[in-house]
mmCIF file of C-alpha atoms in Angstrom:
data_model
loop_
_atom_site.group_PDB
_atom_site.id
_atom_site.type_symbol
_atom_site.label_atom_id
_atom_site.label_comp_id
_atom_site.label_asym_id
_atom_site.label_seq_id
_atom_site.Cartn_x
_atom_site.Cartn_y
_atom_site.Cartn_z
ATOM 1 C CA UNK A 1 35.649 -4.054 -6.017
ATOM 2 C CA UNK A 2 31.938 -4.035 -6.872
ATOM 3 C CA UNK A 3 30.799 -7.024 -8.397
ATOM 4 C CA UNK A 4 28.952 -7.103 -11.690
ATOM 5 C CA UNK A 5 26.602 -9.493 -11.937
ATOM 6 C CA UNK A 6 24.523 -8.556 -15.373
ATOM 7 C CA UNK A 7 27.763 -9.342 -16.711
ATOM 8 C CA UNK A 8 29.449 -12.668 -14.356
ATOM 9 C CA UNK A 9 25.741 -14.642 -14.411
ATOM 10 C CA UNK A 10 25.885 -14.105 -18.432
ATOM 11 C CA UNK A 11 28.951 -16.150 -18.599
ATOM 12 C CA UNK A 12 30.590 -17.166 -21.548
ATOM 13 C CA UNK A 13 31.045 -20.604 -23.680
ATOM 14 C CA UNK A 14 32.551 -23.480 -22.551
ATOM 15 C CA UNK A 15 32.519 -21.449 -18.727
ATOM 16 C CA UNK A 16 29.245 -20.414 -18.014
ATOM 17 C CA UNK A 17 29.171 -19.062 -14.185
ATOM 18 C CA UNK A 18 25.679 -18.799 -13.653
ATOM 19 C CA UNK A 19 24.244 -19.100 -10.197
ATOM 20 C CA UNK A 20 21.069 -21.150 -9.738
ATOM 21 C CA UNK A 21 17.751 -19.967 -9.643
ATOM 22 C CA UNK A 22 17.290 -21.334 -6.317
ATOM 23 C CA UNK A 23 20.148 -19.795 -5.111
ATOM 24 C CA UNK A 24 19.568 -16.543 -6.297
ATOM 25 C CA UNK A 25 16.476 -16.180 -4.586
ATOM 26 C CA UNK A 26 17.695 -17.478 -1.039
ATOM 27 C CA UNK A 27 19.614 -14.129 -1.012
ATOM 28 C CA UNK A 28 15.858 -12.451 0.443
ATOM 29 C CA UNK A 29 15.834 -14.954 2.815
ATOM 30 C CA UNK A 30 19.886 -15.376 4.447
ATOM 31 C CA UNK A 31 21.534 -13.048 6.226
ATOM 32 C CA UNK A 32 24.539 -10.810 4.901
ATOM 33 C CA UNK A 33 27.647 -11.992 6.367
ATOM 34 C CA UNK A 34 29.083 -10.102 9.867
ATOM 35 C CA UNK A 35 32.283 -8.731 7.970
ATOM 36 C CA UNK A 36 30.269 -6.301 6.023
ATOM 37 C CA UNK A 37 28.268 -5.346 3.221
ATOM 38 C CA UNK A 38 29.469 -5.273 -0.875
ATOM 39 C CA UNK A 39 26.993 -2.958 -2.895
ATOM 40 C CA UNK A 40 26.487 -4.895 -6.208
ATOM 41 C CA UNK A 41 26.260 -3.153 -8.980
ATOM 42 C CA UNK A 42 24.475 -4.860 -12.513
ATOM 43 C CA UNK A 43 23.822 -3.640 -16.068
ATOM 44 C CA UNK A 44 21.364 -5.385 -18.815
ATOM 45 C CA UNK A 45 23.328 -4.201 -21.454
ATOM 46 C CA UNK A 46 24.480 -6.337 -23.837
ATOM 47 C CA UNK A 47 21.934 -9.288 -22.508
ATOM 48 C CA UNK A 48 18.718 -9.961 -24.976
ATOM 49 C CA UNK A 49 15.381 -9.513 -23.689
ATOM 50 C CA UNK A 50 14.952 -13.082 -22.136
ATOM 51 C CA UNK A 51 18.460 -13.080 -20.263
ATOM 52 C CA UNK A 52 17.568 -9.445 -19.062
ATOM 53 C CA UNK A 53 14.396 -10.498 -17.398
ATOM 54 C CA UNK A 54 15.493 -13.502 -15.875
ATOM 55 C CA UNK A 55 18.861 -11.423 -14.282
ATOM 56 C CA UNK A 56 16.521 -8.728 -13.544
ATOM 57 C CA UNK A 57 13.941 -10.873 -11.984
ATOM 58 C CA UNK A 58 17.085 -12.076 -9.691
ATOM 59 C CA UNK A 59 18.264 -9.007 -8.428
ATOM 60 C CA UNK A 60 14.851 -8.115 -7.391
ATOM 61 C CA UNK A 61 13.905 -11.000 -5.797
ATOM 62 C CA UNK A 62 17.395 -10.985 -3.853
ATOM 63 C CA UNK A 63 15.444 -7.664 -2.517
ATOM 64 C CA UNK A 64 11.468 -8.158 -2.814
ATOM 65 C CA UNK A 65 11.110 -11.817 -2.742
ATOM 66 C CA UNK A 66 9.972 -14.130 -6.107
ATOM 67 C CA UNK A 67 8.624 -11.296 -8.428
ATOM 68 C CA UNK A 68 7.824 -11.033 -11.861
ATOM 69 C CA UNK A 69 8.020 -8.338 -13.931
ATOM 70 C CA UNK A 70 5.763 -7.225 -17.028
ATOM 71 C CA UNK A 71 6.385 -4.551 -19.726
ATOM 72 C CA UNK A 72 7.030 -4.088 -23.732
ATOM 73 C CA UNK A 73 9.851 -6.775 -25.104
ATOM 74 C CA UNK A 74 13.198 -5.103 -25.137
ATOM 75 C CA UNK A 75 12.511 -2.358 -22.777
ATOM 76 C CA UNK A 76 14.845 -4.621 -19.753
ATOM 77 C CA UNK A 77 17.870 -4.637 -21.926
ATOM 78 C CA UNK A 78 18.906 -1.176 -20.902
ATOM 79 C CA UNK A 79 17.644 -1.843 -17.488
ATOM 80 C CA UNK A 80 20.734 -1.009 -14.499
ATOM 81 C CA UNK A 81 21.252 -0.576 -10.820
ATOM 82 C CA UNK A 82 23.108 -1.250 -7.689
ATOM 83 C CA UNK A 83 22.015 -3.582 -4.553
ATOM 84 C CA UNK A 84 23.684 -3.768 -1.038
ATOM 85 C CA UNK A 85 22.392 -6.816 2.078
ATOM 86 C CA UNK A 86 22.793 -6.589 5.529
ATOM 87 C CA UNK A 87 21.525 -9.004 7.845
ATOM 88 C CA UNK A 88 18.288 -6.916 8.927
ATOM 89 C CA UNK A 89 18.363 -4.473 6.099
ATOM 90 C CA UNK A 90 18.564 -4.608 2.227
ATOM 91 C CA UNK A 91 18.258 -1.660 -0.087
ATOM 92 C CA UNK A 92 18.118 -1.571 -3.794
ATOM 93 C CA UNK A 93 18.155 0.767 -6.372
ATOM 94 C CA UNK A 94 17.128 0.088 -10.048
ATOM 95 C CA UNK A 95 17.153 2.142 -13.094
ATOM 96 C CA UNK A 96 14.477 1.162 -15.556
ATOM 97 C CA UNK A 97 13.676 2.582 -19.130
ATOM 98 C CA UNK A 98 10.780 5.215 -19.452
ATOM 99 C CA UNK A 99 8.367 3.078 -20.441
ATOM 100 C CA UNK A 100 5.760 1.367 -18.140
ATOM 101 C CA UNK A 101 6.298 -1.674 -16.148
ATOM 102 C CA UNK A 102 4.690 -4.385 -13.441
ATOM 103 C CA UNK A 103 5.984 -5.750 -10.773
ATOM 104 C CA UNK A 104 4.025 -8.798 -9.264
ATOM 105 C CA UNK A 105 4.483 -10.930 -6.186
ATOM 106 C CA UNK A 106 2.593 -13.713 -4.105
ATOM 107 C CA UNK A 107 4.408 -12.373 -1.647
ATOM 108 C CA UNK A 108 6.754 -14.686 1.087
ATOM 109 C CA UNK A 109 4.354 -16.136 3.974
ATOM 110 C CA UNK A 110 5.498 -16.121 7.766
ATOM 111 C CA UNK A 111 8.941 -14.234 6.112
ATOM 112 C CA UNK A 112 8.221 -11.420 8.779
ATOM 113 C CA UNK A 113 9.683 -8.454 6.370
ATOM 114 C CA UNK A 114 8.218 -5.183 5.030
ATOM 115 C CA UNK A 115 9.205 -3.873 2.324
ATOM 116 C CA UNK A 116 9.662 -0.018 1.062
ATOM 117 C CA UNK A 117 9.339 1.294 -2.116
ATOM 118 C CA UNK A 118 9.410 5.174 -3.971
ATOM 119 C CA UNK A 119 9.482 6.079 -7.381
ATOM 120 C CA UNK A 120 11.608 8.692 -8.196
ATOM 121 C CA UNK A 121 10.605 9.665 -11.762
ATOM 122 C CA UNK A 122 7.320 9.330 -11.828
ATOM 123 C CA UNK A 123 3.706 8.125 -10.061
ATOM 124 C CA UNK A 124 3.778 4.690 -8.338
ATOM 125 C CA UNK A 125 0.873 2.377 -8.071
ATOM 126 C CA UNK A 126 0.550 0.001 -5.563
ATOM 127 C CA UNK A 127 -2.389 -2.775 -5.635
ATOM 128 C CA UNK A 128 -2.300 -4.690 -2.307
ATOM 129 C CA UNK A 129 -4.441 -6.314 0.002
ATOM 130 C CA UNK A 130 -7.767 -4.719 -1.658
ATOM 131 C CA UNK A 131 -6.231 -1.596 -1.086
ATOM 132 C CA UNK A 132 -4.977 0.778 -4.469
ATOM 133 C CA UNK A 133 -2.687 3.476 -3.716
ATOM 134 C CA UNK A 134 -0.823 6.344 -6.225
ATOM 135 C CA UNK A 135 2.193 7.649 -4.968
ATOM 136 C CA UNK A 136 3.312 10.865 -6.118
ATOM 137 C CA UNK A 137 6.979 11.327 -7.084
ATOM 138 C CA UNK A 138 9.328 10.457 -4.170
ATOM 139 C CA UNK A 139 6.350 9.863 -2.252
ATOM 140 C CA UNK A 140 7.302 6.313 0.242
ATOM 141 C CA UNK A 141 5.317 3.483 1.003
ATOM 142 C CA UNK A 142 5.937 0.798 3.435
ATOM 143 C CA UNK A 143 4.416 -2.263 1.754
ATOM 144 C CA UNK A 144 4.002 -5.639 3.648
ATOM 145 C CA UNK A 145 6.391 -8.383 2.015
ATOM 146 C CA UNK A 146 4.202 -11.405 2.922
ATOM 147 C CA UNK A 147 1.150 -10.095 1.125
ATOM 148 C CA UNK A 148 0.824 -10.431 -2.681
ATOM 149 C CA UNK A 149 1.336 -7.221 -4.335
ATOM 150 C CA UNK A 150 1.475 -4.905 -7.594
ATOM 151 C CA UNK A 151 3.367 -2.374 -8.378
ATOM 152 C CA UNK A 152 2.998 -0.217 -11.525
ATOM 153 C CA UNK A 153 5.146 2.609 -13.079
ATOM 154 C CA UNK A 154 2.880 4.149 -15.484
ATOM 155 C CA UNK A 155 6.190 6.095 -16.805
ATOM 156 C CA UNK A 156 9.206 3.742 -15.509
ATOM 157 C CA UNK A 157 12.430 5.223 -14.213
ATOM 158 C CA UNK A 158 13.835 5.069 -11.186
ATOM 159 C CA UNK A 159 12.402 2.937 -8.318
ATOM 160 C CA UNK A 160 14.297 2.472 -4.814
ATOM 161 C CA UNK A 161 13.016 -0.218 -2.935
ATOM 162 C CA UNK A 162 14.248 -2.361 0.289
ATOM 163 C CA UNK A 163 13.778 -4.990 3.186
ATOM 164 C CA UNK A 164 13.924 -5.117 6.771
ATOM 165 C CA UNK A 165 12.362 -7.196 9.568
ATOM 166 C CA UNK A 166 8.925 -6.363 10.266
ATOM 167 C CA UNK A 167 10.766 -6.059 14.174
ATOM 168 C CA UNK A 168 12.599 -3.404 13.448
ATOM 169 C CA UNK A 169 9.898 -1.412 13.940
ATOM 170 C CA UNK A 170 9.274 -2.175 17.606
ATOM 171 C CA UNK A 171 5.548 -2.298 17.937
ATOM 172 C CA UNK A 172 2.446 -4.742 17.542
ATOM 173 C CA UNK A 173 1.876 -6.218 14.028
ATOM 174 C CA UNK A 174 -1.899 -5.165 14.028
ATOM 175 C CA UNK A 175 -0.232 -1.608 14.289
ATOM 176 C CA UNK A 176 2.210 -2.156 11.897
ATOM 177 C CA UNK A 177 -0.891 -3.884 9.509
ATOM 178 C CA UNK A 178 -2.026 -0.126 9.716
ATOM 179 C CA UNK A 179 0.490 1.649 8.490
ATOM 180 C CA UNK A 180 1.267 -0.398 5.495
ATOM 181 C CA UNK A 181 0.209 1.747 1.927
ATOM 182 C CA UNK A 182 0.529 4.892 4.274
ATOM 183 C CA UNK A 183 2.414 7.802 1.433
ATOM 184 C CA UNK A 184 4.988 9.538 3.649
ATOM 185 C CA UNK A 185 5.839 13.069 1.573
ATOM 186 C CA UNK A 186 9.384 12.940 0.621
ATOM 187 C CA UNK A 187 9.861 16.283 2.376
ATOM 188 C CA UNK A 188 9.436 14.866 5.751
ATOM 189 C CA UNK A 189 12.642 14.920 7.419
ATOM 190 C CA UNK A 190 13.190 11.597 9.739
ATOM 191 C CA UNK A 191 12.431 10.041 5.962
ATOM 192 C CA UNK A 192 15.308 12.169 4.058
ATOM 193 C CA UNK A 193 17.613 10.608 7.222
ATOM 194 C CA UNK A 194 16.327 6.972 6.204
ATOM 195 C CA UNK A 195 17.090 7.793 2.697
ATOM 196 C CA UNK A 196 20.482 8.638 3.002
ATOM 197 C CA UNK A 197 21.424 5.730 5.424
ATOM 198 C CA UNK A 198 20.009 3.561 2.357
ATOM 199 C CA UNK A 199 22.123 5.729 0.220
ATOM 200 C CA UNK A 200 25.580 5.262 2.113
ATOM 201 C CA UNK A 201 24.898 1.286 2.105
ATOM 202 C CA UNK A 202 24.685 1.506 -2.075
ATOM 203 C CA UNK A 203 27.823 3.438 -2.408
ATOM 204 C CA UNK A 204 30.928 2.202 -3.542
ATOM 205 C CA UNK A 205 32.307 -0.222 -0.787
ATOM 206 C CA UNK A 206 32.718 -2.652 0.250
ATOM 207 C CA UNK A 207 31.519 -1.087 4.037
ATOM 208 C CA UNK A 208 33.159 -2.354 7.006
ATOM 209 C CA UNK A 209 31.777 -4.698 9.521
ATOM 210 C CA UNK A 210 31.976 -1.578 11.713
ATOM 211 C CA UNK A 211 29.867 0.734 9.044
ATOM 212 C CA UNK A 212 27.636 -1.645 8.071
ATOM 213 C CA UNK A 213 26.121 -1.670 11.332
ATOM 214 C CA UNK A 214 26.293 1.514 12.223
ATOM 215 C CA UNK A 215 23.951 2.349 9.201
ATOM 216 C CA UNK A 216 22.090 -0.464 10.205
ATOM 217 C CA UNK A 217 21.588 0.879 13.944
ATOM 218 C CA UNK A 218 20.809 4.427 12.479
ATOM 219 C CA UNK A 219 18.655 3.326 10.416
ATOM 220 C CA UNK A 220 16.318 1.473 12.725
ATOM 221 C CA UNK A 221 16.477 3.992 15.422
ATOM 222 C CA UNK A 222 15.043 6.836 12.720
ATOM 223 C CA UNK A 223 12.124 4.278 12.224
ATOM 224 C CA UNK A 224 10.057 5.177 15.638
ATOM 225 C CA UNK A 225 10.017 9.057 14.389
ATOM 226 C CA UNK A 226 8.565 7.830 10.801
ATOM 227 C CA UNK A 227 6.135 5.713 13.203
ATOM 228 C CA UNK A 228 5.084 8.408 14.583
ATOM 229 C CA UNK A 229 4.246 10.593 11.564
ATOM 230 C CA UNK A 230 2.315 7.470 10.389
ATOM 231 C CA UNK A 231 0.231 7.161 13.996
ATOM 232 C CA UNK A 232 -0.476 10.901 13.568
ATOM 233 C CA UNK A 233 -4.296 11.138 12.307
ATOM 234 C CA UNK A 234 -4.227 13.198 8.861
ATOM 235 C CA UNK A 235 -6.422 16.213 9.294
ATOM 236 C CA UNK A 236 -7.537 17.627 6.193
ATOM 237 C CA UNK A 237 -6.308 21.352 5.511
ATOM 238 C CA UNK A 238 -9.907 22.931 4.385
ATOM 239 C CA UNK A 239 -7.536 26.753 4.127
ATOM 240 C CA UNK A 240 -5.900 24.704 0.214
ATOM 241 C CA UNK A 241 -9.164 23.743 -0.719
ATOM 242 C CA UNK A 242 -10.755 26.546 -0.130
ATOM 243 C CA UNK A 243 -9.124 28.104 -3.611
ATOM 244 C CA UNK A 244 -10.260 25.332 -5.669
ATOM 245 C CA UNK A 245 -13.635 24.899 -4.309
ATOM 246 C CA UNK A 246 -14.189 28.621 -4.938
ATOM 247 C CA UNK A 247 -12.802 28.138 -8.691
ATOM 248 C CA UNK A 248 -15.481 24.739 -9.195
ATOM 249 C CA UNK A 249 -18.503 27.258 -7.594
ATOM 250 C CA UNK A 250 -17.732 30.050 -9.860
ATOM 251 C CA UNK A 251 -17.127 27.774 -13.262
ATOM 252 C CA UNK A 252 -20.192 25.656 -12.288
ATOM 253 C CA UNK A 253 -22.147 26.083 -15.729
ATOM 254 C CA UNK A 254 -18.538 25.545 -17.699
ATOM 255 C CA UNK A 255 -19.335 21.423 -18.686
ATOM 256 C CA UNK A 256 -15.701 21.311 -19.911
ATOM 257 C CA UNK A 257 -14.340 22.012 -16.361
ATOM 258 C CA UNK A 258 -12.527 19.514 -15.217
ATOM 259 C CA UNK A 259 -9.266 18.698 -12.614
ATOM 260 C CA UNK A 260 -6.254 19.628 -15.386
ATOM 261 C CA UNK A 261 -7.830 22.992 -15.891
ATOM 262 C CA UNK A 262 -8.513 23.650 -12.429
ATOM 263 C CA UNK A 263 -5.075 22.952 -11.557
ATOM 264 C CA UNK A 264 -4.096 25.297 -14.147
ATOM 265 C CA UNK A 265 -5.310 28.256 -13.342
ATOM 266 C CA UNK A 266 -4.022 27.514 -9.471
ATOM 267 C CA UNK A 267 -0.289 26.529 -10.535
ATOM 268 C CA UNK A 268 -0.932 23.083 -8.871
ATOM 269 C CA UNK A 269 -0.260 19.925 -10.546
ATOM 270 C CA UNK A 270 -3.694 17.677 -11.084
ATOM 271 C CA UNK A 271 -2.034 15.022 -8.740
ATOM 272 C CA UNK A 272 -2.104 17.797 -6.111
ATOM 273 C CA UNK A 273 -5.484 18.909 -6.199
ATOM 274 C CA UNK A 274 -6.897 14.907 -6.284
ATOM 275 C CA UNK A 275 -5.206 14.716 -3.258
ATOM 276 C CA UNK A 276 -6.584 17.321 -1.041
ATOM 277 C CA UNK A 277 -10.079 16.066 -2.459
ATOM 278 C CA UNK A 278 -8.437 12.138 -1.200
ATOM 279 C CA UNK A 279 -7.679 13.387 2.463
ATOM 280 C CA UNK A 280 -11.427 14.785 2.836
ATOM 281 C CA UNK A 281 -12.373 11.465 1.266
ATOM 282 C CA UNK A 282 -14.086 11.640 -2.352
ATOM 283 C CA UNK A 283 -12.234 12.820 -5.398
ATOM 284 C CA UNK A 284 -12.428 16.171 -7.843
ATOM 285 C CA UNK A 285 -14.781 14.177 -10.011
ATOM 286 C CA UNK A 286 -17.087 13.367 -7.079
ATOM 287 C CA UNK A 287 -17.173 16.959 -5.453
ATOM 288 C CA UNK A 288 -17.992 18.540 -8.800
ATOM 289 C CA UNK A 289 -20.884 16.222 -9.661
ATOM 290 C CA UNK A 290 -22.265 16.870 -6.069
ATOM 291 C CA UNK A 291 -22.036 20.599 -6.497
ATOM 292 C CA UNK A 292 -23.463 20.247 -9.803
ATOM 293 C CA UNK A 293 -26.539 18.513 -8.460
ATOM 294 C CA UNK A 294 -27.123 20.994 -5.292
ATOM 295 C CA UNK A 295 -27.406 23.974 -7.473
ATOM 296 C CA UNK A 296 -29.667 22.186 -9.564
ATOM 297 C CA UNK A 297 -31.715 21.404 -6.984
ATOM 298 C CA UNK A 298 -31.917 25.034 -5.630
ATOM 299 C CA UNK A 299 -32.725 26.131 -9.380
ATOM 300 C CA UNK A 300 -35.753 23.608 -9.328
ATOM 301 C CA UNK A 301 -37.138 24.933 -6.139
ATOM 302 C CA UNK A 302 -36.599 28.586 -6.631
ATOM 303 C CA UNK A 303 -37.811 28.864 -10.552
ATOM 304 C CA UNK A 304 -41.324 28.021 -11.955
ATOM 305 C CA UNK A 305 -42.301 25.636 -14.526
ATOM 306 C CA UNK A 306 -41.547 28.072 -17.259
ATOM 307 C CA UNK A 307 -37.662 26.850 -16.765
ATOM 308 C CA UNK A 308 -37.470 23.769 -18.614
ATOM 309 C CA UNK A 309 -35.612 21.178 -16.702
ATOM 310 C CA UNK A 310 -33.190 20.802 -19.453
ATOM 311 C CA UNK A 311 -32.039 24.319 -19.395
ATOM 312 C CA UNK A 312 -31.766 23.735 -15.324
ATOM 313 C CA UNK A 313 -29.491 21.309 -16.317
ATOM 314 C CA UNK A 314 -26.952 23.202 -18.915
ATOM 315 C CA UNK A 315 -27.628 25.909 -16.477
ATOM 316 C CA UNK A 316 -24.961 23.837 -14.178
ATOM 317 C CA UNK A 317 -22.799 22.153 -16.716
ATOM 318 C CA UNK A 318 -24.982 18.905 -17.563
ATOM 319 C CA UNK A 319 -24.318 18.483 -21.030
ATOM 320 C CA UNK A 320 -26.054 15.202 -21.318
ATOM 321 C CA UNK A 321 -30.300 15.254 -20.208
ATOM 322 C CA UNK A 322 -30.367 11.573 -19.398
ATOM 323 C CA UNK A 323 -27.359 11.859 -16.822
ATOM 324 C CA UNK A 324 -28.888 14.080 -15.356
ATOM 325 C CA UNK A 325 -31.606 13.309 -14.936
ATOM 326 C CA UNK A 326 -30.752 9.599 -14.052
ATOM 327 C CA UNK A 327 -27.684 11.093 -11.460
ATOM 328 C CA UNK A 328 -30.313 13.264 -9.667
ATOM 329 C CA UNK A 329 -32.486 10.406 -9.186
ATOM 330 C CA UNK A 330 -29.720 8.631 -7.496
ATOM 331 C CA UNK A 331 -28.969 11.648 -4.870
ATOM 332 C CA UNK A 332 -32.585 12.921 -4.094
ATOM 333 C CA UNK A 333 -34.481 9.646 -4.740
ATOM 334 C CA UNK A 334 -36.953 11.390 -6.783
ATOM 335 C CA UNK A 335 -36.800 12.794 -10.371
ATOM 336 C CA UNK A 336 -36.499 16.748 -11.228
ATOM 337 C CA UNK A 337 -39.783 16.986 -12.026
ATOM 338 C CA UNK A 338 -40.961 15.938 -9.228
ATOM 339 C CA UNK A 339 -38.770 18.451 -7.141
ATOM 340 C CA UNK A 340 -39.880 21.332 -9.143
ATOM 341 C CA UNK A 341 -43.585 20.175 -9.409
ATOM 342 C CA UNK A 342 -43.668 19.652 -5.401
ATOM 343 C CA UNK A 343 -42.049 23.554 -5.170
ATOM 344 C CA UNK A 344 -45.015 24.746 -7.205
ATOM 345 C CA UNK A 345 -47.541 22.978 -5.747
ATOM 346 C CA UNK A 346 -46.147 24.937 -1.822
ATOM 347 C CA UNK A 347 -45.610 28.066 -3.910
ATOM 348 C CA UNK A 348 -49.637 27.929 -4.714
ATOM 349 C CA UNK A 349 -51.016 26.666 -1.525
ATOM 350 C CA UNK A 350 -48.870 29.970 -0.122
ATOM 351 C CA UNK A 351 -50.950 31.930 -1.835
#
C-alpha cells in the first residue's frame, strides 16, 4: 500500500504522528532498505499554506537535500506527487500549480550526489555555480547536489527530479564538474531509457528487493551512453540558421523586428531560434544589433555627405539617433562621422 504522507504527517488531535524535521531530512542522506523500494505518494490538499510548505519542503529535501521553496501564498495547497529511494538512486516526481515558483539550496558539502532535474510543463531555470541555464520543456539537466543552487519555473507544473551517487557515473569528478548544467534534448534516446527506469521505481509498488535493483543496475549502466552524448563537442548546425539569418538580412530596416516575429514567420518557437543563436555563442538580440551596425557602416563608406547620418541610421532599423550613434562608437571605436568623413576625404584624394 502506498503511503500518504501529506495526509499521516498532518495528524490529528490528541495523536499527532508527525515525523521530525531532522528526521525527515536524513532520508537524502540513508540508504533505502535491501528488501525494496515503496513509492510514496503525498497530496497538499486539505493542509493550509504553512503546513503545505513545510510537508512540501520535506518531501523535497528527502530528494534534493535542505531546500526552500518560494512562490505566491496558497499556491502549495494543491501541490501533489509521488517519491520512491533506493540506496544509490532516488527519483521524485511533483505536481505543482501553474503559477511560478523557487527552489533554493546551499546545497550538501562532501554528500558526493548529483542531482537531475526536467520540467515537463514549461521552461526551467537553473542558477548555479555562476552559471544560468533555461531548459526548454523536457529538456534534462544534471545539476551538482553539493553546490548551492536555484531553480525557477517561470510557469510551474510538473518537475521530475532525482539523486544518485556522483560514482555512478564512473569517471573523474573534474569530468563530471563539466557536464553539470549540460541540456540533454528529451528526444535523445539512452535519456527516454533513464526516464522510464525512474518511471517504473514511482509506480505503484511496493518493488521487490529483486526489481529494485534491477532498475537500479539498468539505470546506471544507461548512464555511460548519456556520458557520452555529454563528452560529444556541440557543433553548431549553420544549414537552421541559415533561414533566419536570411529573414534578419532582408527585414534589416524593419526596427520592430524582433525574435517572436522571426520565429513566426519560420513556424519555430522563440525558444528555438535563441538557441541556435546560444550554440554559435551570442543571442538573436546580439546578431541583429551586429548586422545592424555592418550595414551601417557600408552605407557610411559607400554614400556621400548628402546622406545624413540619421537617415543611415533608420535606413537599418535604428529608431533611436543617440544609440546609435553611442553603439557604433562601441564596435568601430570611432563615431559615424568620422567613418563617413574619412570615406570622403579617400573618395577626393582618388580623384
Amino acid at each position: 500500500m502506498v503511503e500518504r504522507l501529506g495526509e499521516s504527517e498532518a495528524g490529528t488531535a490528541g495523536n499527532e504522528l508527525r515525523p521530525s524535521r531532522s528526521r525527515m531530512l536524513q532520508l537524502y542522506h540513508t540508504p533505502a532498505t535491501t528488501s525494496g523500494a515503496s513509492p510514496v505518494s503525498f497530496d497538499m490538499a486539505g493542509h493550509d499554506d504553512a503546513e503545505a510548505r513545510r510537508l512540501c519542503v520535506a518531501h523535497l529535501s528527502a530528494i534534493i537535500g535542505n531546500a526552500t521553496i518560494e512562490t505566491e501564498r496558497g499556491v502549495l495547497s494543491s501541490m501533489h506527487g509521488v517519491r520512491c529511494g533506493l540506496a544509490d538512486l532516488s527519483v521524485m516526481t511533483c505536481f505543482f500549480p501553474p503559477s511560478p515558483l523557487r527552489l533554493k539550496a546551499s546545497g550538501t558539502p562532501a554528500s558526493g550526489r548529483v542531482l537531475m532535474l526536467r520540467s515537463m510543463e514549461g521552461p526551467l531555470i537553473v542558477e548555479q555555480d555562476g552559471q544560468a541555464v533555461e531548459a526548454e520543456l523536457g529538456d534534462f539537466l544534471f545539476v551538482s547536489g553539493e553546490l548551492p543552487y536555484c531553480w525557477h519555473l517561470p510557469e510551474g507544473g510538473r518537475l521530475d527530479c532525482g539523486s544518485l551517487p556522483a560514482a555512478a557515473f564512473r569517471i573523474a569528478d573534474a569530468t563530471l564538474s563539466r557536464l553539470m548544467l549540460r541540456p540533454i534534448p528529451r528526444t535523445f534516446p539512452p535519456l527516454q531509457l533513464l526516464i522510464t527506469y525512474g518511471a517504473y521505481l514511482l509506480m505503484r509498488g511496493p518493488h521487490s528487493a529483486g526489481e529494485a535493483e534491477m532498475a537500479n543496475a539498468h539505470f546506471n549502466e544507461i548512464l555511460p551512453l548519456v556520458v557520452a552524448y555529454l563528452e560529444t563537442p556541440s557543433v553548431p548546425d549553420p544549414d537552421r540558421l541559415l533561414p533566419v539569418k536570411r529573414y534578419i538580412d532582408d527585414h534589416l530596416r524593419d526596427g520592430d523586428l524582433d525574435v517572436s516575429r522571426v520565429a513566426g514567420v519560420l513556424n519555430v518557437t522563440p525558444r528555438y531560434v535563441q538557441k541556435l543563436f546560444q550554440r554559435e555563442g551570442t543571442t538573436f538580440s546580439k546578431y541583429l544589433l551586429e548586422r545592424r551596425l555592418d550595414e551601417a557602416r557600408k552605407l557610411l563608406l559607400r554614400n556621400g555627405p548628402a546622406h545624413p547620418i540619421g537617415a543611415t541610421a533608420y535606413d537599418v532599423g535604428f529608431g533611436d539617433i543617440s544609440y546609435f550613434n553611442r553603439t557604433f562608437r562601441k564596435r568601430y571605436g570611432v563615431a559615424p562621422s568620422a567613418v563617413r568623413e574619412d570615406a570622403q576625404r579617400t573618395r577626393v584624394a582618388n580623384g
